[in-house]
Short mmCIF file of C-alpha atoms in Angstrom, two decimals:
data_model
loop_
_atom_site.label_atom_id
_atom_site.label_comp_id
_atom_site.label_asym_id
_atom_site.label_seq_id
_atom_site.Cartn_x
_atom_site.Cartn_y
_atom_site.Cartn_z
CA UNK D 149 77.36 119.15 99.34
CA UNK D 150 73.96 117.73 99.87
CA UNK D 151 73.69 114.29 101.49
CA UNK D 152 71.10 113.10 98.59
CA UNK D 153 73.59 114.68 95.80
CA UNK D 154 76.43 112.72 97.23
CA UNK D 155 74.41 109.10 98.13
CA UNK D 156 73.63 109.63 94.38
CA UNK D 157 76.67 109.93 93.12
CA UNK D 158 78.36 107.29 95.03
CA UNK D 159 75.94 104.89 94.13
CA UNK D 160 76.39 105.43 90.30
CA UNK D 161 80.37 105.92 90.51
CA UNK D 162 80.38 102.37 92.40
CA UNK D 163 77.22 100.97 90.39
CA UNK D 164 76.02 99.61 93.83
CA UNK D 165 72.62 97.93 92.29
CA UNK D 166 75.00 95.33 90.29
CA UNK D 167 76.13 93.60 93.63
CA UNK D 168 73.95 90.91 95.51
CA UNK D 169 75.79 91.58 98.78
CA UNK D 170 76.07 90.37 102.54
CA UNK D 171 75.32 93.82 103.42
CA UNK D 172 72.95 97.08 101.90
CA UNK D 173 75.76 99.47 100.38
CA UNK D 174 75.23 103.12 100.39
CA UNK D 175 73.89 105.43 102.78
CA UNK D 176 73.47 102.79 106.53
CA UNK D 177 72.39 105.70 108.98
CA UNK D 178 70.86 108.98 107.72
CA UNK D 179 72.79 112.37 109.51
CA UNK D 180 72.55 116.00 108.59
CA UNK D 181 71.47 117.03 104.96
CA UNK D 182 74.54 119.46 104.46
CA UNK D 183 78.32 117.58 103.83
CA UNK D 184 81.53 119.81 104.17
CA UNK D 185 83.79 117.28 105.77
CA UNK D 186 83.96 113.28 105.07
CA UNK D 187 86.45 111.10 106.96
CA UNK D 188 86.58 107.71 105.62
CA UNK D 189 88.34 104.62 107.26
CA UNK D 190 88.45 100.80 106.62
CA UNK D 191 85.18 99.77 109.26
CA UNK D 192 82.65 101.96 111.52
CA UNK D 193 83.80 101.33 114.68
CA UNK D 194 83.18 103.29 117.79
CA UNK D 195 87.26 103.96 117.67
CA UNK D 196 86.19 105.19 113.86
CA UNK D 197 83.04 106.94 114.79
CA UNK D 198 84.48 109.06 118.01
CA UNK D 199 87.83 110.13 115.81
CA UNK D 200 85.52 111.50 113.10
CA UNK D 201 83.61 113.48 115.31
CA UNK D 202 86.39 114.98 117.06
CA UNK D 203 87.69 116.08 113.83
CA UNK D 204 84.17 117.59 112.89
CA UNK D 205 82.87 115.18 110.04
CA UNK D 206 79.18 115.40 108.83
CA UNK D 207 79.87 112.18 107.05
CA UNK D 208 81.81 108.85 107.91
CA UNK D 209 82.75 106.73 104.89
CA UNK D 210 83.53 103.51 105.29
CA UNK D 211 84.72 99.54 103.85
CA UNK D 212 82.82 97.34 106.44
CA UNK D 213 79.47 99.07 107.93
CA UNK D 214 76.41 97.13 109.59
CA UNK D 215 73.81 95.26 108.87
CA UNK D 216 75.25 92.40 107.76
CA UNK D 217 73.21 89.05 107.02
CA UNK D 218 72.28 86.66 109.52
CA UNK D 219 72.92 88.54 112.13
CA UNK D 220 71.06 89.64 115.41
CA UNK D 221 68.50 92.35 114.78
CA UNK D 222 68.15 93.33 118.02
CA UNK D 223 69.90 97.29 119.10
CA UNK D 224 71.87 96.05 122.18
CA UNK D 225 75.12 96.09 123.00
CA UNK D 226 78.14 97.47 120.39
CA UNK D 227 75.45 97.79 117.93
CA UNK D 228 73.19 100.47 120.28
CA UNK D 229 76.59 102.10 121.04
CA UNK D 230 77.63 102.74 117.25
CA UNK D 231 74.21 103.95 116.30
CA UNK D 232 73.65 105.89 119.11
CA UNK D 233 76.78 108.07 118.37
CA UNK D 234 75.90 108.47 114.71
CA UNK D 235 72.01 109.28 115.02
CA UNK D 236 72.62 111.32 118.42
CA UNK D 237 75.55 113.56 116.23
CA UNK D 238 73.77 113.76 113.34
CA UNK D 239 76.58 111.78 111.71
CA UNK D 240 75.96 110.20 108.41
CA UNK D 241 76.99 106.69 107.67
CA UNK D 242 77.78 105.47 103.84
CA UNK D 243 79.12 101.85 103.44
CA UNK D 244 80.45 100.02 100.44
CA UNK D 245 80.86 96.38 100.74
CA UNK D 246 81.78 94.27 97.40
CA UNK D 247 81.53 97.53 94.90
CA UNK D 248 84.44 98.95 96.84
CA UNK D 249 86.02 95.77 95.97
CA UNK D 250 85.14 95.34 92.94
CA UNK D 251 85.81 99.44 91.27
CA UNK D 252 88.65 98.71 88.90
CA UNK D 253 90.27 102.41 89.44
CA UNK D 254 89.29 103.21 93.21
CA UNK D 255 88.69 100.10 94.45
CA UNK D 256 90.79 97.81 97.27
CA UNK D 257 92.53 95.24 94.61
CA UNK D 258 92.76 97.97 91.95
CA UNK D 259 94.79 100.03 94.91
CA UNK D 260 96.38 97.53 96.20
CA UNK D 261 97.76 96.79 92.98
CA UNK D 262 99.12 100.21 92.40
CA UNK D 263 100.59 100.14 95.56
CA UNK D 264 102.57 97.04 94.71
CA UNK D 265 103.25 97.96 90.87
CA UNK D 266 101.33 95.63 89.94
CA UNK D 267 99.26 95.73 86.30
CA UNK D 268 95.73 93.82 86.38
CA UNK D 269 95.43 91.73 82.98
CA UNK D 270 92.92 89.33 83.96
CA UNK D 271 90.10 88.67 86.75
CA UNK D 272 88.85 85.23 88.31
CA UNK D 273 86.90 84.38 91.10
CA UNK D 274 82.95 85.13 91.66
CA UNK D 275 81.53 88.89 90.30
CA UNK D 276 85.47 89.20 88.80
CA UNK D 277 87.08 90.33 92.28
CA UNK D 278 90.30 88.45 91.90
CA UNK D 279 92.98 90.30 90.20
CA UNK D 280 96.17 88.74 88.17
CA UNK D 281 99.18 90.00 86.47
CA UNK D 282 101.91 88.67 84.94
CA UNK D 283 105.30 90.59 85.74
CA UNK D 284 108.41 91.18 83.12
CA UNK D 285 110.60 88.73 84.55
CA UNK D 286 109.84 86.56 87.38
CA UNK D 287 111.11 86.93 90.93
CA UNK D 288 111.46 84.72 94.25
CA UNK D 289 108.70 84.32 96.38
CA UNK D 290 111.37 86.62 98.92
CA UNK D 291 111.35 88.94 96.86
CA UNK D 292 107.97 89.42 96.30
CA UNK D 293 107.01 89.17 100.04
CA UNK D 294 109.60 91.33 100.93
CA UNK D 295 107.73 94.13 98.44
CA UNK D 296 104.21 93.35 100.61
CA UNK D 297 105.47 93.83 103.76
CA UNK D 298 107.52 97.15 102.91
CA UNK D 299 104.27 98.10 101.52
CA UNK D 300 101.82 97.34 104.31
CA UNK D 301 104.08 98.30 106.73
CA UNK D 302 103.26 94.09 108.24
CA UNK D 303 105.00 91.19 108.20
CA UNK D 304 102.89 88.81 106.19
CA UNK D 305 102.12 84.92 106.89
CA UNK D 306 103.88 83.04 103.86
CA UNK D 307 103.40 79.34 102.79
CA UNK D 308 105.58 78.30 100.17
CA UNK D 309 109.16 78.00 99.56
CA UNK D 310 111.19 81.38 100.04
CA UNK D 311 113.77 80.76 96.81
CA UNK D 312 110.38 79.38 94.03
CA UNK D 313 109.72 81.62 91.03
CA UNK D 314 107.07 83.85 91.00
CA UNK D 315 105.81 85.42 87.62
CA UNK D 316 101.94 85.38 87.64
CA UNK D 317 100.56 87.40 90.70
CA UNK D 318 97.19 86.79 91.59
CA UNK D 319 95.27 88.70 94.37
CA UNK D 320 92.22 89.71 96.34
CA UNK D 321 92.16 91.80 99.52
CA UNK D 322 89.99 90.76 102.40
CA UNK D 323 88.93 87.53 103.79
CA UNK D 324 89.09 86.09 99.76
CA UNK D 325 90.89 82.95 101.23
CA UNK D 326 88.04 81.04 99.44
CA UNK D 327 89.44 82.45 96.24
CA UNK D 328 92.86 80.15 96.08
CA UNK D 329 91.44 77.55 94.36
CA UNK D 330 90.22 80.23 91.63
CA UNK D 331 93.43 81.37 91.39
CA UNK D 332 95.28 78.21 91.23
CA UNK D 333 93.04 77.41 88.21
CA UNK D 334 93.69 80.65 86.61
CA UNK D 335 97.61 79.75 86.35
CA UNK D 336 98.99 81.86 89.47
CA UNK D 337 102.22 81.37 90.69
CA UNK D 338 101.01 83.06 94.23
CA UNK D 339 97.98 84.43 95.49
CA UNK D 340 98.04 87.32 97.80
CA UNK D 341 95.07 88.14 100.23
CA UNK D 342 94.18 89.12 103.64
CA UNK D 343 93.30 86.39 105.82
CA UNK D 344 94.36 82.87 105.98
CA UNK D 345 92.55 79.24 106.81
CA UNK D 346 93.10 75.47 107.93
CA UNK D 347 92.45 73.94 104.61
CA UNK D 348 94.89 76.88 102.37
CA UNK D 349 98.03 74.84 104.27
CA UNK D 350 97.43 71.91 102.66
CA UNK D 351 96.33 73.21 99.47
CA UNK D 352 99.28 75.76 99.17
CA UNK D 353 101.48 72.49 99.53
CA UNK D 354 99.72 70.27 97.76
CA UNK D 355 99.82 72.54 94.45
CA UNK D 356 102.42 74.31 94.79
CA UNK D 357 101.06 77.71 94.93
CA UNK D 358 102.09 80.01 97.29
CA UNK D 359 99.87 81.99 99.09
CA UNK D 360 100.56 85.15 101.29
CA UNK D 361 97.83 86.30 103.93
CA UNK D 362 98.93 90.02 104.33
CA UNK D 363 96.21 91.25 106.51
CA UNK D 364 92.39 91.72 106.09
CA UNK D 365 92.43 95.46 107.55
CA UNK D 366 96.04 96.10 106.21
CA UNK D 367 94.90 94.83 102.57
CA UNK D 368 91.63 96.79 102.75
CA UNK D 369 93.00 100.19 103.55
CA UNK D 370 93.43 101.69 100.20
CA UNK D 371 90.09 101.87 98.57
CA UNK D 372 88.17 103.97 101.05
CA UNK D 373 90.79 106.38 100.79
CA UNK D 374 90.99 106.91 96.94
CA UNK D 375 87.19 107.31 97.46
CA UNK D 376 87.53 110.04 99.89
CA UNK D 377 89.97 111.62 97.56
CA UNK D 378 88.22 111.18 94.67
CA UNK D 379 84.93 113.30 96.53
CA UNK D 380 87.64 116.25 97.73
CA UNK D 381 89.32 116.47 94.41
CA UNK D 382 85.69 116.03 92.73
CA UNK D 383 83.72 118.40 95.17
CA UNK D 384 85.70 120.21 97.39
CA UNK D 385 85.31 118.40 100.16
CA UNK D 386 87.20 118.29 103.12
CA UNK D 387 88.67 114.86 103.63
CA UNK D 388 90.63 113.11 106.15
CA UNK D 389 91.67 109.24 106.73
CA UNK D 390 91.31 108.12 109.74
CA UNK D 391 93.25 104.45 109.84
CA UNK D 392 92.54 102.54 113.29
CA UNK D 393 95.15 100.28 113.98
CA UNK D 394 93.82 96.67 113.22
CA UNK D 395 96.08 93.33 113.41
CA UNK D 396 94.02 91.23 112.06
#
């Protein structure tokens, strides 16, 4: 596939110009013109970078790329590292920031939601990213966090009480901990993101709430790889995950 077809596409299928973004989303580093092989994983780190070229990728796809505002411009360090593998292989870099987020059939909280069986009937939150539904009957907080962590494959931090009712399901996968007041005001019962701070204790406890911080990496994982899919099943491209192990 040609690199310009592709950029293309992926910029129309996510409907990158809609998103005022921390980073630019698309195509980061410029490789070879000619894509066979795409390995996609959750952020382009060397780990990332080396696996995909000992598999033989023309093209790394990925959740968190570079670039990001406010910081250093200089190419030292990491950052001289990471680019020097890509431009001295050729190696193509494509990142999607908040559109992979945001795609309500391949994105991270549309995937994540699958993954969990749960059905998106409403959105809160800035640009839409949070995610709620509203299951059949309701179930204990236990319950429910029992069904993350099976998922994920990661014991979760909780804060709430184990045996409280949980019916509406709100969620958004990341570092969305800003996001809990959103949700709170959108009627959840629990909210279910990546990463946790300070201030969520006291809120979780002071409105009952619970919230569950499952993982930034292990919440992000899914999206990236229903894109890469999509491009195989779409184009015929070779594609191949490549998930480096993250605890945060």
């Amino acid at each position: 596939m040609d690199r310009i077809e592709l950029e293309l596409y992926l910029n129309n299928t996510l409907d990158t110009a809609r998103f005022k973004d921390y980073c630019p989303n698309g195509l980061q580093v410029e490789g070879r013109r000619k894509i066979e092989k795409i390995a996609t994983g959750v952020t382009a780190s060397v780990a990332l970078l080396e696996a995909a070229l000992d598999w033989g990728a023309d093209a790394v796809l990925v959740h968190h790329g570079y670039f990001w505002r406010n910081e250093a411009p200089q190419i030292t360090g990491r950052k001289h590292r990471r680019l020097k593998l890509l431009l001295a292989n050729d190696l193509n870099l494509f990142a999607f920031h908040l559109p992979l987020d945001a795609h309500p059939e391949l994105g991270n909280n549309a995937q994540l939601g699958d993954r969990l069986g749960l059905i998106g009937e409403a959105h809160f939150g800035e640009l839409d990213l949070g995610w709620m539904a509203t299951l059949q009957m309701p179930v204990t907080l236990e319950h429910f966090v029992a069904k993350v962590e099976h998922t994920l494959s990661r014991a979760p931090l909780v804060l709430g009480d184990p045996e409280q009712q949980v019916r509406r399901i709100a969620w958004c996968t990341g570092a969305a901990q800003s996001y809990f007041d959103a949700a709170i005001d959108a009627g959840a019962d629990v909210f279910l993101t990546g990463e946790v701070s300070e201030p969520v204790t006291h809120a979780a406890a002071e409105s009952g709430v619970a919230f569950v911080a499952a993982g930034h990496h292990a919440t992000e994982r899914y999206g990236i790889q229903a894109l890469g899919t999509h491009l195989s099943e779409q184009f015929g491209i070779e594609h191949l995950f490549i998930d480096i192990h993250n605890p945060v």
